[in-house]
Amino acid sequence: MSFSFICPECETFYCENCAKAIIDLENACWACNEPLDASKLFKPYNKREESYVDLTKTDEKFKE
């Protein structure tokens, strides 16, 4: 069995390779956006605003 990493804040599991890559890139948990390694620089990602498409206003040619 290989080594697994657990986020200290939300307990999300990461495989060893993924945890090393994430810590080197942004050091932010993908689930809770908290630092994975307190001894390294923390670069949290910015949440994108979700956009929604109103499917009731689509063209008639696409309706069945």
CSV table of C-alpha atoms in Angstrom, one decimal:
chain,number,residue,atom,x,y,z
A,1,MET,CA,0.0,0.0,0.0
A,2,SER,CA,1.4,3.4,-0.9
A,3,PHE,CA,1.5,6.5,1.3
A,4,SER,CA,-1.5,8.7,1.4
A,5,PHE,CA,-1.7,12.3,2.5
A,6,ILE,CA,-4.7,13.7,4.5
A,7,CYS,CA,-5.6,17.4,4.6
A,8,PRO,CA,-5.2,18.6,8.2
A,9,GLU,CA,-8.3,20.8,7.9
A,10,CYS,CA,-11.0,18.7,6.1
A,11,GLU,CA,-9.4,15.2,6.1
A,12,THR,CA,-9.6,14.9,2.3
A,13,PHE,CA,-7.3,12.0,1.0
A,14,TYR,CA,-4.6,12.6,-1.6
A,15,CYS,CA,-2.2,10.0,-3.0
A,16,GLU,CA,1.5,10.8,-2.3
A,17,ASN,CA,2.2,12.0,-5.9
A,18,CYS,CA,-0.8,14.3,-6.0
A,19,ALA,CA,-0.1,15.8,-2.5
A,20,LYS,CA,3.5,16.6,-3.5
A,21,ALA,CA,2.4,18.2,-6.7
A,22,ILE,CA,-0.4,20.3,-5.1
A,23,ILE,CA,1.9,21.4,-2.3
A,24,ASP,CA,4.6,22.5,-4.8
A,25,LEU,CA,2.1,24.4,-7.0
A,26,GLU,CA,-0.4,26.1,-4.7
A,27,ASN,CA,-0.3,24.4,-1.3
A,28,ALA,CA,-4.1,24.6,-1.1
A,29,CYS,CA,-6.5,21.8,-0.5
A,30,TRP,CA,-8.8,21.3,-3.5
A,31,ALA,CA,-11.8,20.6,-1.2
A,32,CYS,CA,-11.5,23.3,1.5
A,33,ASN,CA,-8.8,25.7,0.1
A,34,GLU,CA,-6.8,25.6,3.3
A,35,PRO,CA,-3.0,25.2,3.3
A,36,LEU,CA,-1.8,21.5,3.1
A,37,ASP,CA,1.7,22.3,4.5
A,38,ALA,CA,1.9,25.1,7.0
A,39,SER,CA,5.7,25.5,6.5
A,40,LYS,CA,5.4,26.4,2.8
A,41,LEU,CA,4.0,29.4,0.9
A,42,PHE,CA,0.2,29.3,0.6
A,43,LYS,CA,-1.4,30.4,-2.8
A,44,PRO,CA,-5.1,29.7,-2.5
A,45,TYR,CA,-7.1,29.5,-5.7
A,46,ASN,CA,-9.8,31.9,-6.6
A,47,LYS,CA,-13.3,30.5,-6.9
A,48,ARG,CA,-14.8,31.0,-10.3
A,49,GLU,CA,-18.4,32.3,-10.4
A,50,GLU,CA,-20.7,29.7,-11.8
A,51,SER,CA,-22.8,30.7,-14.7
A,52,TYR,CA,-26.1,29.1,-15.6
A,53,VAL,CA,-27.7,28.7,-19.0
A,54,ASP,CA,-31.5,29.1,-19.2
A,55,LEU,CA,-32.4,26.1,-21.3
A,56,THR,CA,-36.0,27.3,-21.8
A,57,LYS,CA,-34.7,30.0,-24.1
A,58,THR,CA,-32.9,27.8,-26.6
A,59,ASP,CA,-33.6,27.9,-30.3
A,60,GLU,CA,-36.7,26.0,-31.5
A,61,LYS,CA,-34.6,24.0,-34.0
A,62,PHE,CA,-32.9,22.2,-31.1
A,63,LYS,CA,-36.2,21.2,-29.4
A,64,GLU,CA,-37.8,17.9,-30.2
